Tab-separated table of C-alpha atoms in Angstrom:
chain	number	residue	atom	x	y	z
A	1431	UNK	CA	13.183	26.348	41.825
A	1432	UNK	CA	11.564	26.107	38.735
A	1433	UNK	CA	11.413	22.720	36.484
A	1434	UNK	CA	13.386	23.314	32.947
A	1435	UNK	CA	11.152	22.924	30.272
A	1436	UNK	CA	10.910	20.199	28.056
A	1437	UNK	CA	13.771	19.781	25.157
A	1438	UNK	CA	11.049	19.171	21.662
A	1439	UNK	CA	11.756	15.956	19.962
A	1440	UNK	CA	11.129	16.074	16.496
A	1441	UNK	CA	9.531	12.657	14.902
A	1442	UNK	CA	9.024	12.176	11.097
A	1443	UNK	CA	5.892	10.100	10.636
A	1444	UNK	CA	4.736	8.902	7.185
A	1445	UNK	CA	2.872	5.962	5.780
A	1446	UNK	CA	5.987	3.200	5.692
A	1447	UNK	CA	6.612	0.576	8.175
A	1448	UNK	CA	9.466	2.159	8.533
A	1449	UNK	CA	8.168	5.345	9.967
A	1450	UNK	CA	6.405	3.170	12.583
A	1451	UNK	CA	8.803	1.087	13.629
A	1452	UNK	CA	10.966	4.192	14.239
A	1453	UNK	CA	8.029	5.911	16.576
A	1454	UNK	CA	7.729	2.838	18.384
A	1455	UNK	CA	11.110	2.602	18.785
A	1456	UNK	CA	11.357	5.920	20.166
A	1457	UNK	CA	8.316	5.697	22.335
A	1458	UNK	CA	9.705	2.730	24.038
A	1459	UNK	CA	13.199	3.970	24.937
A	1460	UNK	CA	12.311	7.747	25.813
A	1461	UNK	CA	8.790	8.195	27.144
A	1462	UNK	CA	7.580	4.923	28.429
A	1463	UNK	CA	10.636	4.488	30.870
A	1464	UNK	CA	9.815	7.547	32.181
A	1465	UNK	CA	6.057	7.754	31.562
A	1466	UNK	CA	4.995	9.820	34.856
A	1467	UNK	CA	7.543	12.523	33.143
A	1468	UNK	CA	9.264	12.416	30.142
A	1469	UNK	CA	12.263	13.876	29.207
A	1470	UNK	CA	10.834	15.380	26.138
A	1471	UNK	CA	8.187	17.144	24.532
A	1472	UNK	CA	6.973	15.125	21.101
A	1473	UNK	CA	6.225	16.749	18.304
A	1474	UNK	CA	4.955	14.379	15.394
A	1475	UNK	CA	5.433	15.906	11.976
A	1476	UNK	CA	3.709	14.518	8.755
A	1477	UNK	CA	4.659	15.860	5.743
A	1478	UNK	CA	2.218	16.155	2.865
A	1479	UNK	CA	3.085	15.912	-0.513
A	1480	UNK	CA	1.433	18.808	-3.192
A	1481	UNK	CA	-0.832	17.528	-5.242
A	1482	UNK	CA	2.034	18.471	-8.329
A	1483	UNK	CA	4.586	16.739	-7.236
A	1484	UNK	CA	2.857	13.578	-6.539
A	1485	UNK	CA	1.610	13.560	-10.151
A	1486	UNK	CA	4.981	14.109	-11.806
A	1487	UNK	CA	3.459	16.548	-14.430
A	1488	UNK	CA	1.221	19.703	-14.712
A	1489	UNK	CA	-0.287	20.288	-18.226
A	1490	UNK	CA	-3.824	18.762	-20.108
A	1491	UNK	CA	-5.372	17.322	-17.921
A	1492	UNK	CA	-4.362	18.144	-14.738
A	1493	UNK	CA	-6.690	20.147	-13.455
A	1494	UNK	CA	-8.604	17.553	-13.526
A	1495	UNK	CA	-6.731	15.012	-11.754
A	1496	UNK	CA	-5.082	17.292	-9.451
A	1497	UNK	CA	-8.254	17.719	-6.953
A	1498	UNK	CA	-8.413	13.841	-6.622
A	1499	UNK	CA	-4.788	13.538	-5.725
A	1500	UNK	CA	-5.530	16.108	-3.233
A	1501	UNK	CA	-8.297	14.410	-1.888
A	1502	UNK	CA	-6.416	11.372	-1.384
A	1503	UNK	CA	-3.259	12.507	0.017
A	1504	UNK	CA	-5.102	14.185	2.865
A	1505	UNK	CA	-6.903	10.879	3.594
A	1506	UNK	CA	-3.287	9.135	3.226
A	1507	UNK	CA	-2.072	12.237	6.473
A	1508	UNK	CA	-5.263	11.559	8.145
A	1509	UNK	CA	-4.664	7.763	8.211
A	1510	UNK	CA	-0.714	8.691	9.117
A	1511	UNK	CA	-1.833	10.731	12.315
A	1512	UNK	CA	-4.780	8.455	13.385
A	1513	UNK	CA	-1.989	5.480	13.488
A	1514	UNK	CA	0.706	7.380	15.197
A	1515	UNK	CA	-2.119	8.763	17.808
A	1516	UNK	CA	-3.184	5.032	18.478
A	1517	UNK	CA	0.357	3.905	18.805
A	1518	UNK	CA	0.970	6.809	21.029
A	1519	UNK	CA	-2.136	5.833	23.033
A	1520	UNK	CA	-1.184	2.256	23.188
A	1521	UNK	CA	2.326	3.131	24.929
A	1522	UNK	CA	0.520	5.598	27.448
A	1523	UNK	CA	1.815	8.867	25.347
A	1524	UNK	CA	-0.842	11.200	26.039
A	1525	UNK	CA	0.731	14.096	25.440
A	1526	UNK	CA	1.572	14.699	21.778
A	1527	UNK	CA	1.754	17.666	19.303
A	1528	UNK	CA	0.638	16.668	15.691
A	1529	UNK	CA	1.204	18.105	12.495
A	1530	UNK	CA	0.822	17.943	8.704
A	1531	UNK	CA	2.751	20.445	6.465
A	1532	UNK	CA	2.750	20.333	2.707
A	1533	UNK	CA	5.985	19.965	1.638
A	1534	UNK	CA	9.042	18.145	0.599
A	1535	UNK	CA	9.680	16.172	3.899
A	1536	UNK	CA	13.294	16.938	3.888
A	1537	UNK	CA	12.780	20.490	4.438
A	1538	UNK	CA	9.705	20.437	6.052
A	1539	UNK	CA	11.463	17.850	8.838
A	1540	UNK	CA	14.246	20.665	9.203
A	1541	UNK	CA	11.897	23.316	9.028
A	1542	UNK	CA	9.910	21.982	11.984
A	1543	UNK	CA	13.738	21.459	13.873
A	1544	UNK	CA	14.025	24.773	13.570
A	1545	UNK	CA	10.228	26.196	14.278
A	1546	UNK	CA	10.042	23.838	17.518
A	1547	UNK	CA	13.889	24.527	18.850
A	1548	UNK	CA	14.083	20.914	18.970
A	1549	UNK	CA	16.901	19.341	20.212
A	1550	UNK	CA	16.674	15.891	18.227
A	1551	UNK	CA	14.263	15.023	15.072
A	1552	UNK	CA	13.845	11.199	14.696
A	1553	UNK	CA	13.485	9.766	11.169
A	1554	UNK	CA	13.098	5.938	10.189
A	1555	UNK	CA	15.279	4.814	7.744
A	1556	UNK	CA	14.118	2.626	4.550
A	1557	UNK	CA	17.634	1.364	4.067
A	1558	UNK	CA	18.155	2.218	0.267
A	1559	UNK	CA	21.607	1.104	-1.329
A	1560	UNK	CA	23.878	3.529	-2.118
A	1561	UNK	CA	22.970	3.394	-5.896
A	1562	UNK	CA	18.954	4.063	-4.659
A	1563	UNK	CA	19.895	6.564	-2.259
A	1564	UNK	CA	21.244	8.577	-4.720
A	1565	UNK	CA	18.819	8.645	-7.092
A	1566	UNK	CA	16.105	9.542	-4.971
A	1567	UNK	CA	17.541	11.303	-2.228
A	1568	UNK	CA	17.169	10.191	1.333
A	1569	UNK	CA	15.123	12.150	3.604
A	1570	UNK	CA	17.083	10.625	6.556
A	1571	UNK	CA	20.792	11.541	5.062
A	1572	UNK	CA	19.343	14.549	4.135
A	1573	UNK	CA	18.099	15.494	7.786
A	1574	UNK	CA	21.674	14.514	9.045
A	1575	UNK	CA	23.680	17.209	7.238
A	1576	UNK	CA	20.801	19.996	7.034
A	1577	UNK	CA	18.819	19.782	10.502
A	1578	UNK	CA	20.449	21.831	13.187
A	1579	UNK	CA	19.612	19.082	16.126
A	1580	UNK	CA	20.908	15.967	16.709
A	1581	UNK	CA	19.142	13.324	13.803
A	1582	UNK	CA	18.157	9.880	15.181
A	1583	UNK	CA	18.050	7.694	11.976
A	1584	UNK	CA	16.099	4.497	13.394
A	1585	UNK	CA	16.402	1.745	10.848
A	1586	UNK	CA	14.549	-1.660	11.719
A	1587	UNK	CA	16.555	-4.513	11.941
A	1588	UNK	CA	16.164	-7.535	9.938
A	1589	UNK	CA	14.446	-10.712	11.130
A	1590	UNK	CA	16.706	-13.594	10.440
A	1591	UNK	CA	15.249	-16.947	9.536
């Protein structure tokens, strides 16, 4: 009888604590458990603004700017995947798929759902109020009502003094 393979898990990394706390989070209920075999296969997905749409404007003077932007939002992915590999590594994850798409991370979360078959994408939540939420759109709440999977919004919870 042949083993069933591996239901992908989807997880949204990016540069915010909150990102991290949610891979952590996810890393210590799922795969360390059950670190001699997982139930899933990860898939960590950093998405990469354009250079455009980090700037908020195109026109004199862009072309000039736009090559530095570029330059440092690849260093800001690379710094995104090195962390997530090291946390991965520090929980005894070995065996991880990484990748950066440039994109709008709300559709290039739900495109990987789709490109990967993956039965749950994972996103940390930064816990906007309603009022910020709405303004800039939340990539989590998003995910929920577009992704065809089952969304895992992990939100860390606040330390009480």
């Amino acid at each position: 009888m042949a083993c069933a393979e591996k239901q992908p898990m989807v997880v949204g990394i990016d540069d915010s604590e909150h990102s991290s706390y949610a891979l952590e989070w996810t890393l210590d209920h799922f795969f360390v458990p059950c670190s001699a075999n997982p139930p899933f296969k990860l898939i960590l997905v950093h998405a990469k603004p354009t250079p455009s749409s980090a700037v908020g404007f195109v026109g004199p003077g862009a072309a000039e700017v736009l090559p530095l932007v570029e330059a440092d939002l690849k260093k800001i992915a690379a710094r995104v995947v090195e962390k997530a590999k090291e946390l991965c590594t520090s929980k005894s994850v070995h065996d991880v798929i990484v990748e950066v798409v440039e994109g709008d991370a709300r559709n290039v979360l739900c495109e990987a759902v789709e490109k990967h078959h993956a039965s749950i994408l994972v996103v940390g939540s930064h816990g906007y109020g309603a009022i910020k939420r709405a303004v800039l759109g939340s990539v989590s709440d998003y995910c929920s009502h577009h992704a065809h999977c089952t969304v895992m919004i992990v939100k860390k919870p606040k330390i009480k003094h």
